[in-house]
C-alpha cells in the first residue's frame, strides 16, 4: 500500500476483536509515530501504551464514572455530549473495546504539544492501516485532562505531573477482519488558491 492509498483508505474503527496483534506489529505502529515531525524537532511527546485488559477495563470505568458526573451545557460540543450521555446510561467504553490504547502526552505549557501529538497520531493511524489494523483517534482522556480522579489513575500508569494529555489512539484487529477502506467523499476542508 503506498502512502496516498493509506491516507485515502484510512477510516476510524470502533469495533475490535479481543486478540492482541503481535508485539512487533504494535512496535512498528509506535515507531511510525515516533518518526513524526515535531516543533524544533523536540521529540517530546510521551507515549503510554496500554495493552493489559485489566488496566483498560479499570480506566474505562474511571472515565465512565467521571463523565457521568458532568452536566451537558448548551455549548458542549457534540462528541463530548455523546460521551456524557453514554456514561450516564452506564454502558460507555470510551476505547470501544480495542485491545490497545496509546495515550499521548506532552509538557504542560509547550505551545506545540497538540500539533506534535497530532502528527504522531496520524503517522500511527496510517501505519496501522497499512498493517491491516483498525485504529481510531480517542480524545476522551484529553477532555478529562484536568480531572483529578483521571489524572491520579494516569499517574499510576506513567503520566508525569508536568505533562498534559494531548490525545490517544486505539488499535487492534477490526471485528470484521480488515479495516473498512472505502474513502469518504470530501465535503469540507475548503481550498483557496492564489
Tab-separated table of C-alpha atoms in Angstrom:
chain	number	residue	atom	x	y	z
A	1	UNK	CA	0.000	0.000	0.000
A	2	UNK	CA	1.535	3.339	-0.978
A	3	UNK	CA	1.243	6.455	1.190
A	4	UNK	CA	-1.571	8.096	-0.781
A	5	UNK	CA	-3.636	4.904	-0.686
A	6	UNK	CA	-3.037	4.606	3.071
A	7	UNK	CA	-4.296	8.182	3.507
A	8	UNK	CA	-7.374	7.807	1.261
A	9	UNK	CA	-8.441	4.493	2.780
A	10	UNK	CA	-7.790	5.212	6.468
A	11	UNK	CA	-11.070	5.090	8.376
A	12	UNK	CA	-11.880	5.046	12.087
A	13	UNK	CA	-12.622	1.599	13.518
A	14	UNK	CA	-14.895	1.289	16.539
A	15	UNK	CA	-15.401	-2.499	16.778
A	16	UNK	CA	-12.476	-4.790	17.548
A	17	UNK	CA	-11.554	-8.385	18.105
A	18	UNK	CA	-10.184	-9.064	21.593
A	19	UNK	CA	-6.907	-10.634	20.464
A	20	UNK	CA	-3.758	-8.547	20.581
A	21	UNK	CA	-1.629	-8.032	17.491
A	22	UNK	CA	1.916	-9.383	17.816
A	23	UNK	CA	4.240	-7.123	19.793
A	24	UNK	CA	6.459	-6.422	16.751
A	25	UNK	CA	3.435	-5.122	14.804
A	26	UNK	CA	2.484	-2.791	17.666
A	27	UNK	CA	6.082	-1.606	17.899
A	28	UNK	CA	6.070	-0.816	14.165
A	29	UNK	CA	2.984	1.387	14.612
A	30	UNK	CA	4.622	3.138	17.562
A	31	UNK	CA	7.862	3.645	15.653
A	32	UNK	CA	5.944	5.284	12.784
A	33	UNK	CA	4.579	7.734	15.349
A	34	UNK	CA	7.964	8.404	16.893
A	35	UNK	CA	9.266	9.482	13.471
A	36	UNK	CA	6.615	12.198	13.123
A	37	UNK	CA	7.757	15.809	12.841
A	38	UNK	CA	7.730	17.950	15.982
A	39	UNK	CA	8.281	21.635	16.727
A	40	UNK	CA	12.026	22.393	16.676
A	41	UNK	CA	12.495	18.621	16.469
A	42	UNK	CA	11.713	18.467	20.199
A	43	UNK	CA	10.560	14.826	20.059
A	44	UNK	CA	8.890	15.403	23.428
A	45	UNK	CA	5.593	13.525	23.007
A	46	UNK	CA	5.331	10.781	25.631
A	47	UNK	CA	3.516	7.592	24.585
A	48	UNK	CA	1.893	5.404	27.232
A	49	UNK	CA	0.982	2.064	25.674
A	50	UNK	CA	-1.719	0.056	27.447
A	51	UNK	CA	-2.293	-3.492	26.236
A	52	UNK	CA	-3.418	-5.065	29.509
A	53	UNK	CA	-7.170	-5.723	29.569
A	54	UNK	CA	-7.482	-5.239	33.320
A	55	UNK	CA	-5.889	-1.777	33.131
A	56	UNK	CA	-8.058	-0.804	30.139
A	57	UNK	CA	-11.182	-2.008	31.943
A	58	UNK	CA	-10.295	-0.072	35.091
A	59	UNK	CA	-9.517	3.073	33.095
A	60	UNK	CA	-12.802	2.732	31.179
A	61	UNK	CA	-14.658	2.521	34.490
A	62	UNK	CA	-12.923	5.639	35.849
A	63	UNK	CA	-13.642	7.566	32.637
A	64	UNK	CA	-17.292	6.451	32.598
A	65	UNK	CA	-17.765	7.485	36.244
A	66	UNK	CA	-16.159	10.895	35.737
A	67	UNK	CA	-18.102	11.656	32.545
A	68	UNK	CA	-21.345	10.626	34.248
A	69	UNK	CA	-20.786	13.385	36.850
A	70	UNK	CA	-20.653	16.061	34.146
A	71	UNK	CA	-23.556	18.216	33.002
A	72	UNK	CA	-24.321	18.937	29.382
A	73	UNK	CA	-24.340	22.645	28.670
A	74	UNK	CA	-25.804	24.375	25.636
A	75	UNK	CA	-22.333	24.987	24.192
A	76	UNK	CA	-20.975	21.486	24.927
A	77	UNK	CA	-19.657	20.089	21.653
A	78	UNK	CA	-21.366	17.072	20.146
A	79	UNK	CA	-18.679	14.434	20.783
A	80	UNK	CA	-18.423	15.373	24.456
A	81	UNK	CA	-22.227	15.396	24.788
A	82	UNK	CA	-22.305	11.858	23.382
A	83	UNK	CA	-19.657	10.676	25.867
A	84	UNK	CA	-21.522	12.221	28.804
A	85	UNK	CA	-24.888	10.777	27.739
A	86	UNK	CA	-23.441	7.306	27.158
A	87	UNK	CA	-21.667	7.413	30.536
A	88	UNK	CA	-24.877	8.324	32.324
A	89	UNK	CA	-26.526	5.252	30.759
A	90	UNK	CA	-23.792	3.120	32.354
A	91	UNK	CA	-22.564	1.180	29.330
A	92	UNK	CA	-19.951	3.526	27.913
A	93	UNK	CA	-16.498	2.185	26.988
A	94	UNK	CA	-14.508	5.095	25.585
A	95	UNK	CA	-11.932	2.859	23.881
A	96	UNK	CA	-14.590	0.778	22.046
A	97	UNK	CA	-13.163	-2.449	23.408
A	98	UNK	CA	-9.925	-2.145	21.442
A	99	UNK	CA	-7.136	-4.248	22.950
A	100	UNK	CA	-4.574	-1.417	22.766
A	101	UNK	CA	-4.767	2.220	23.841
A	102	UNK	CA	-1.849	4.550	23.260
A	103	UNK	CA	-2.105	7.738	25.309
A	104	UNK	CA	-0.089	10.724	24.127
A	105	UNK	CA	1.118	13.422	26.485
A	106	UNK	CA	3.497	16.354	26.344
A	107	UNK	CA	4.865	19.072	28.589
A	108	UNK	CA	2.316	21.447	30.091
A	109	UNK	CA	2.679	24.902	28.588
A	110	UNK	CA	4.518	23.660	25.489
A	111	UNK	CA	2.924	25.528	22.576
A	112	UNK	CA	3.321	22.699	20.068
A	113	UNK	CA	2.044	19.926	22.342
A	114	UNK	CA	-1.183	19.274	20.420
A	115	UNK	CA	0.371	19.783	16.967
A	116	UNK	CA	3.251	17.403	17.719
A	117	UNK	CA	0.806	14.830	19.063
A	118	UNK	CA	-1.462	15.199	16.021
A	119	UNK	CA	1.410	14.457	13.644
A	120	UNK	CA	2.461	11.459	15.726
A	121	UNK	CA	-1.078	10.071	15.947
A	122	UNK	CA	-1.651	10.487	12.204
A	123	UNK	CA	1.555	8.610	11.407
A	124	UNK	CA	0.430	5.764	13.670
A	125	UNK	CA	-3.047	5.641	12.095
A	126	UNK	CA	-1.576	5.433	8.606
A	127	UNK	CA	0.856	2.683	9.595
A	128	UNK	CA	-1.937	0.777	11.348
A	129	UNK	CA	-3.972	0.920	8.134
A	130	UNK	CA	-1.016	-0.286	6.082
A	131	UNK	CA	-0.623	-3.227	8.508
A	132	UNK	CA	-4.331	-4.176	8.248
A	133	UNK	CA	-5.107	-2.908	11.755
A	134	UNK	CA	-8.035	-0.747	12.708
A	135	UNK	CA	-7.441	2.481	14.603
A	136	UNK	CA	-9.354	5.445	15.971
A	137	UNK	CA	-8.219	8.735	17.492
A	138	UNK	CA	-9.509	8.956	21.065
A	139	UNK	CA	-9.870	12.376	22.740
A	140	UNK	CA	-11.746	11.482	25.920
A	141	UNK	CA	-8.638	11.486	28.125
A	142	UNK	CA	-7.671	14.877	26.691
A	143	UNK	CA	-11.125	16.209	27.606
A	144	UNK	CA	-10.638	14.867	31.141
A	145	UNK	CA	-7.021	16.042	31.426
A	146	UNK	CA	-7.764	18.339	34.382
A	147	UNK	CA	-9.975	15.824	36.183
A	148	UNK	CA	-8.164	14.864	39.405
A	149	UNK	CA	-9.501	11.290	39.534
A	150	UNK	CA	-8.483	10.560	35.943
A	151	UNK	CA	-5.081	12.198	36.398
A	152	UNK	CA	-4.391	10.154	39.544
A	153	UNK	CA	-5.104	6.980	37.596
A	154	UNK	CA	-2.873	8.132	34.737
A	155	UNK	CA	-0.054	8.982	37.170
A	156	UNK	CA	-0.136	5.360	38.326
A	157	UNK	CA	0.449	4.137	34.759
A	158	UNK	CA	3.177	6.573	33.744
A	159	UNK	CA	1.850	10.099	33.158
A	160	UNK	CA	4.179	12.683	34.686
A	161	UNK	CA	2.850	15.581	36.759
A	162	UNK	CA	4.301	18.154	34.351
A	163	UNK	CA	2.506	16.571	31.372
A	164	UNK	CA	-0.826	17.236	29.719
A	165	UNK	CA	-2.752	14.543	27.858
A	166	UNK	CA	-2.805	15.517	24.192
A	167	UNK	CA	-4.709	12.602	22.664
A	168	UNK	CA	-4.891	8.892	22.260
A	169	UNK	CA	-5.176	6.109	19.738
A	170	UNK	CA	-6.814	2.724	19.872
A	171	UNK	CA	-5.585	-0.049	17.622
A	172	UNK	CA	-6.366	-3.695	17.037
A	173	UNK	CA	-7.854	-6.128	14.583
A	174	UNK	CA	-11.232	-4.935	13.270
A	175	UNK	CA	-14.169	-7.095	14.312
A	176	UNK	CA	-14.998	-7.892	10.667
A	177	UNK	CA	-11.476	-8.725	9.524
A	178	UNK	CA	-9.801	-5.955	7.540
A	179	UNK	CA	-10.375	-2.261	8.184
A	180	UNK	CA	-13.138	-0.630	6.160
A	181	UNK	CA	-11.269	1.141	3.404
A	182	UNK	CA	-13.896	2.967	1.379
A	183	UNK	CA	-12.710	6.545	1.022
A	184	UNK	CA	-15.270	9.066	2.277
A	185	UNK	CA	-16.293	11.900	-0.025
A	186	UNK	CA	-14.748	15.219	0.959
A	187	UNK	CA	-17.356	17.948	1.533
A	188	UNK	CA	-15.329	20.188	3.811
A	189	UNK	CA	-11.769	21.421	4.187
A	190	UNK	CA	-12.072	24.140	1.515
A	191	UNK	CA	-9.011	25.116	-0.508
A	192	UNK	CA	-8.216	28.669	-1.630
A	193	UNK	CA	-5.674	29.040	-4.440
A	194	UNK	CA	-3.995	32.385	-5.096
